mmCIF file of N, CA and C in Angstrom:
data_model
loop_
_atom_site.group_PDB
_atom_site.id
_atom_site.type_symbol
_atom_site.label_atom_id
_atom_site.label_comp_id
_atom_site.label_asym_id
_atom_site.label_seq_id
_atom_site.Cartn_x
_atom_site.Cartn_y
_atom_site.Cartn_z
ATOM 1 N N MET A 1 119.038 79.847 98.443
ATOM 2 C CA MET A 1 117.850 80.935 98.902
ATOM 3 C C MET A 1 118.073 82.074 98.001
ATOM 4 N N LYS A 2 116.919 82.828 97.155
ATOM 5 C CA LYS A 2 117.153 83.915 96.414
ATOM 6 C C LYS A 2 116.590 84.839 97.449
ATOM 7 N N LYS A 3 117.346 86.325 97.574
ATOM 8 C CA LYS A 3 116.771 87.016 98.111
ATOM 9 C C LYS A 3 115.256 87.705 98.020
ATOM 10 N N MET A 4 114.776 87.798 98.745
ATOM 11 C CA MET A 4 113.170 88.180 98.751
ATOM 12 C C MET A 4 113.034 89.729 98.342
ATOM 13 N N ASN A 5 112.096 89.887 97.656
ATOM 14 C CA ASN A 5 111.701 91.236 96.985
ATOM 15 C C ASN A 5 111.417 92.190 97.383
ATOM 16 N N PRO A 6 112.279 93.530 97.837
ATOM 17 C CA PRO A 6 111.798 94.127 98.893
ATOM 18 C C PRO A 6 110.528 94.817 98.867
ATOM 19 N N PHE A 7 110.022 94.971 97.812
ATOM 20 C CA PHE A 7 108.483 95.527 97.829
ATOM 21 C C PHE A 7 107.400 94.289 98.341
ATOM 22 N N PHE A 8 108.138 93.361 97.978
ATOM 23 C CA PHE A 8 106.942 92.108 98.469
ATOM 24 C C PHE A 8 106.912 92.297 99.878
ATOM 25 N N ALA A 9 108.090 92.310 100.316
ATOM 26 C CA ALA A 9 108.577 92.274 101.791
ATOM 27 C C ALA A 9 107.820 92.925 102.467
ATOM 28 N N ILE A 10 107.991 94.443 101.688
ATOM 29 C CA ILE A 10 106.836 95.576 102.743
ATOM 30 C C ILE A 10 105.421 95.332 102.662
ATOM 31 N N GLY A 11 105.023 94.952 101.519
ATOM 32 C CA GLY A 11 103.582 94.914 101.338
ATOM 33 C C GLY A 11 103.262 94.061 102.310
ATOM 34 N N THR A 12 103.453 92.406 101.954
ATOM 35 C CA THR A 12 103.366 91.794 103.011
ATOM 36 C C THR A 12 103.165 92.135 104.476
ATOM 37 N N THR A 13 104.581 92.379 105.070
ATOM 38 C CA THR A 13 104.524 92.836 106.318
ATOM 39 C C THR A 13 103.693 93.837 106.914
ATOM 40 N N GLY A 14 103.246 94.974 106.080
ATOM 41 C CA GLY A 14 102.499 95.908 106.262
ATOM 42 C C GLY A 14 101.362 95.886 106.581
ATOM 43 N N PHE A 15 100.744 94.631 105.228
ATOM 44 C CA PHE A 15 99.355 94.187 105.883
ATOM 45 C C PHE A 15 99.443 93.631 106.965
ATOM 46 N N VAL A 16 99.947 92.736 107.472
ATOM 47 C CA VAL A 16 99.808 92.025 108.569
ATOM 48 C C VAL A 16 100.031 92.629 109.634
ATOM 49 N N VAL A 17 100.583 93.710 109.550
ATOM 50 C CA VAL A 17 100.776 94.896 110.780
ATOM 51 C C VAL A 17 99.896 95.634 110.931
ATOM 52 N N ILE A 18 99.641 96.215 109.673
ATOM 53 C CA ILE A 18 98.194 97.185 109.722
ATOM 54 C C ILE A 18 96.896 96.410 110.201
ATOM 55 N N ALA A 19 96.950 95.239 109.507
ATOM 56 C CA ALA A 19 95.569 94.418 110.109
ATOM 57 C C ALA A 19 95.566 94.173 111.249
ATOM 58 N N THR A 20 96.244 93.886 112.099
ATOM 59 C CA THR A 20 96.552 93.859 113.575
ATOM 60 C C THR A 20 96.278 94.610 114.137
ATOM 61 N N LEU A 21 96.828 95.758 113.850
ATOM 62 C CA LEU A 21 96.468 96.944 114.767
ATOM 63 C C LEU A 21 95.423 97.552 114.671
ATOM 64 N N HIS A 22 94.496 97.389 113.091
ATOM 65 C CA HIS A 22 93.350 97.694 113.148
ATOM 66 C C HIS A 22 92.305 96.870 114.181
ATOM 67 N N ILE A 23 92.678 95.344 114.068
ATOM 68 C CA ILE A 23 91.459 94.682 114.774
ATOM 69 C C ILE A 23 91.767 95.189 116.213
ATOM 70 N N ILE A 24 92.974 95.370 116.797
ATOM 71 C CA ILE A 24 93.274 95.343 118.244
ATOM 72 C C ILE A 24 92.616 97.091 118.531
ATOM 73 N N MET A 25 92.685 97.723 117.490
ATOM 74 C CA MET A 25 92.293 99.091 117.987
ATOM 75 C C MET A 25 90.711 99.577 117.680
ATOM 76 N N ALA A 26 89.734 98.474 116.505
ATOM 77 C CA ALA A 26 88.804 98.519 116.287
ATOM 78 C C ALA A 26 87.672 97.819 117.637
ATOM 79 N N LEU A 27 88.474 96.469 117.555
ATOM 80 C CA LEU A 27 87.428 95.840 118.644
ATOM 81 C C LEU A 27 87.921 95.698 120.151
ATOM 82 N N VAL A 28 89.198 95.810 120.365
ATOM 83 C CA VAL A 28 89.660 95.414 121.782
ATOM 84 C C VAL A 28 89.682 97.143 122.383
ATOM 85 N N LEU A 29 90.258 97.848 121.818
ATOM 86 C CA LEU A 29 89.936 99.288 122.111
ATOM 87 C C LEU A 29 88.861 99.927 122.447
ATOM 88 N N ASN A 30 88.054 99.773 121.356
ATOM 89 C CA ASN A 30 86.857 100.023 120.831
ATOM 90 C C ASN A 30 86.830 101.360 120.371
ATOM 91 N N MET A 31 88.072 101.676 119.503
ATOM 92 C CA MET A 31 88.318 103.004 118.837
ATOM 93 C C MET A 31 87.625 103.147 117.692
ATOM 94 N N PRO A 32 86.031 103.361 116.950
ATOM 95 C CA PRO A 32 85.954 103.615 115.791
ATOM 96 C C PRO A 32 86.307 104.604 115.007
ATOM 97 N N ALA A 33 87.159 105.330 115.213
ATOM 98 C CA ALA A 33 87.614 106.565 114.823
ATOM 99 C C ALA A 33 88.791 106.407 114.020
ATOM 100 N N VAL A 34 89.180 105.076 114.533
ATOM 101 C CA VAL A 34 90.950 104.979 113.786
ATOM 102 C C VAL A 34 90.678 103.972 112.227
ATOM 103 N N HIS A 35 89.037 104.094 111.819
ATOM 104 C CA HIS A 35 88.579 103.240 110.640
ATOM 105 C C HIS A 35 89.351 104.082 109.339
ATOM 106 N N PRO A 36 89.159 105.429 109.119
ATOM 107 C CA PRO A 36 89.530 105.913 108.293
ATOM 108 C C PRO A 36 91.095 106.159 107.883
ATOM 109 N N VAL A 37 91.804 106.040 109.104
ATOM 110 C CA VAL A 37 93.092 106.227 109.190
ATOM 111 C C VAL A 37 94.052 104.734 108.452
ATOM 112 N N PHE A 38 93.056 103.891 109.087
ATOM 113 C CA PHE A 38 93.358 102.672 108.104
ATOM 114 C C PHE A 38 93.229 102.163 106.734
ATOM 115 N N MET A 39 91.968 102.491 106.643
ATOM 116 C CA MET A 39 91.683 102.502 105.164
ATOM 117 C C MET A 39 92.446 103.355 104.187
ATOM 118 N N ALA A 40 92.960 104.377 104.602
ATOM 119 C CA ALA A 40 94.109 104.900 103.942
ATOM 120 C C ALA A 40 95.619 104.338 103.804
ATOM 121 N N LEU A 41 95.540 103.670 104.653
ATOM 122 C CA LEU A 41 97.099 102.647 104.686
ATOM 123 C C LEU A 41 96.819 101.620 103.833
ATOM 124 N N TYR A 42 96.091 100.898 103.800
ATOM 125 C CA TYR A 42 95.336 99.491 103.176
ATOM 126 C C TYR A 42 96.154 99.470 101.808
ATOM 127 N N PRO A 43 95.391 100.674 100.871
ATOM 128 C CA PRO A 43 96.209 100.920 99.459
ATOM 129 C C PRO A 43 97.853 101.238 98.973
ATOM 130 N N ALA A 44 98.438 101.828 100.368
ATOM 131 C CA ALA A 44 99.711 101.985 99.820
ATOM 132 C C ALA A 44 100.475 100.915 99.964
ATOM 133 N N PHE A 45 99.530 99.842 101.495
ATOM 134 C CA PHE A 45 100.530 98.652 101.256
ATOM 135 C C PHE A 45 100.371 97.435 100.069
ATOM 136 N N ALA A 46 98.967 97.960 99.489
ATOM 137 C CA ALA A 46 98.260 96.969 98.232
ATOM 138 C C ALA A 46 99.276 97.586 97.172
ATOM 139 N N ILE A 47 99.755 98.173 97.040
ATOM 140 C CA ILE A 47 100.695 98.746 95.644
ATOM 141 C C ILE A 47 102.095 98.279 95.891
ATOM 142 N N PHE A 48 102.331 98.500 97.266
ATOM 143 C CA PHE A 48 103.940 97.469 97.720
ATOM 144 C C PHE A 48 103.843 96.338 97.204
ATOM 145 N N LEU A 49 102.367 95.466 97.361
ATOM 146 C CA LEU A 49 102.553 94.207 97.387
ATOM 147 C C LEU A 49 102.178 93.643 95.882
ATOM 148 N N ILE A 50 101.574 94.428 95.033
ATOM 149 C CA ILE A 50 101.281 94.379 93.688
ATOM 150 C C ILE A 50 102.692 94.823 92.873
ATOM 151 N N LEU A 51 103.245 95.600 92.985
ATOM 152 C CA LEU A 51 104.818 95.945 92.722
ATOM 153 C C LEU A 51 105.452 94.949 92.754
ATOM 154 N N GLY A 52 105.645 94.453 94.545
ATOM 155 C CA GLY A 52 106.305 93.175 94.057
ATOM 156 C C GLY A 52 106.252 91.934 93.987
ATOM 157 N N THR A 53 104.861 91.362 93.773
ATOM 158 C CA THR A 53 104.535 90.321 92.523
ATOM 159 C C THR A 53 104.745 90.471 91.260
ATOM 160 N N ALA A 54 104.674 91.786 91.029
ATOM 161 C CA ALA A 54 105.094 91.499 89.353
ATOM 162 C C ALA A 54 106.342 91.739 89.098
ATOM 163 N N GLN A 55 107.087 92.421 90.116
ATOM 164 C CA GLN A 55 108.606 92.034 89.569
ATOM 165 C C GLN A 55 108.897 90.912 89.886
ATOM 166 N N ILE A 56 108.681 89.471 90.474
ATOM 167 C CA ILE A 56 108.738 88.862 90.619
ATOM 168 C C ILE A 56 108.098 87.813 89.850
ATOM 169 N N ILE A 57 107.274 88.205 89.012
ATOM 170 C CA ILE A 57 106.774 87.549 87.893
ATOM 171 C C ILE A 57 107.384 87.578 86.876
ATOM 172 N N ASN A 58 107.823 88.885 86.583
ATOM 173 C CA ASN A 58 108.449 89.171 85.480
ATOM 174 C C ASN A 58 109.943 88.747 85.623
ATOM 175 N N GLY A 59 110.383 88.569 86.792
ATOM 176 C CA GLY A 59 111.937 87.950 87.131
ATOM 177 C C GLY A 59 111.675 86.494 86.451
ATOM 178 N N GLN A 60 110.903 85.671 86.960
ATOM 179 C CA GLN A 60 110.619 84.282 86.657
ATOM 180 C C GLN A 60 110.148 84.447 85.098
ATOM 181 N N LYS A 61 110.143 85.156 84.243
ATOM 182 C CA LYS A 61 109.547 84.686 82.775
ATOM 183 C C LYS A 61 111.201 85.084 82.195
ATOM 184 N N ALA A 62 112.005 85.954 82.551
ATOM 185 C CA ALA A 62 113.175 86.132 82.064
ATOM 186 C C ALA A 62 114.057 85.151 82.805
ATOM 187 N N ALA A 63 113.883 84.847 83.623
ATOM 188 C CA ALA A 63 114.881 83.369 83.821
ATOM 189 C C ALA A 63 115.556 82.676 83.141
ATOM 190 N N PRO A 64 116.747 82.116 82.583
ATOM 191 C CA PRO A 64 117.099 81.314 81.698
ATOM 192 C C PRO A 64 116.755 79.841 82.122
ATOM 193 N N VAL A 65 116.329 79.162 80.697
ATOM 194 C CA VAL A 65 115.936 77.848 81.279
ATOM 195 C C VAL A 65 117.081 77.106 80.166
ATOM 196 N N LYS A 66 117.574 76.102 81.069
ATOM 197 C CA LYS A 66 118.605 75.159 80.495
ATOM 198 C C LYS A 66 117.968 73.808 80.037
ATOM 199 N N VAL A 67 118.312 73.631 78.714
ATOM 200 C CA VAL A 67 117.451 72.378 78.144
ATOM 201 C C VAL A 67 118.830 71.827 77.684
ATOM 202 N N ARG A 68 119.014 70.470 77.916
ATOM 203 C CA ARG A 68 119.981 69.664 77.595
ATOM 204 C C ARG A 68 119.736 69.155 75.848
ATOM 205 N N ALA A 69 120.906 69.398 75.573
ATOM 206 C CA ALA A 69 120.368 69.261 73.770
ATOM 207 C C ALA A 69 120.460 68.113 73.256
ATOM 208 N N ASN A 70 121.143 67.504 74.145
ATOM 209 C CA ASN A 70 121.196 65.567 73.875
ATOM 210 C C ASN A 70 120.869 64.701 74.559
ATOM 211 N N ASN A 71 119.762 63.821 74.657
ATOM 212 C CA ASN A 71 119.258 63.054 75.614
ATOM 213 C C ASN A 71 119.914 61.887 75.755
ATOM 214 N N LYS A 72 121.143 61.295 74.952
ATOM 215 C CA LYS A 72 121.379 59.955 74.838
ATOM 216 C C LYS A 72 121.998 60.077 76.287
ATOM 217 N N ARG A 73 122.006 58.290 76.338
ATOM 218 C CA ARG A 73 122.564 57.902 77.357
ATOM 219 C C ARG A 73 123.697 56.771 77.186
ATOM 220 N N TYR A 74 125.044 57.024 77.918
ATOM 221 C CA TYR A 74 126.134 56.395 77.372
ATOM 222 C C TYR A 74 126.299 55.407 78.550
#
């Protein structure tokens, strides 16, 4: 298995953790003052996720493709 892209991992993990904390603090603890803090964190993790996705897509385009030159069966 290939190693996971670190930017993609940071972005995905960050989104999950921040969204969970945001929901807990806003709904369960009834702390609406935390909304601006979390709204500032979402773009940071979105940038990590976009960078990781772009690197994964570019890596797939540059991957060598093995093509059999001869399809004869013996």
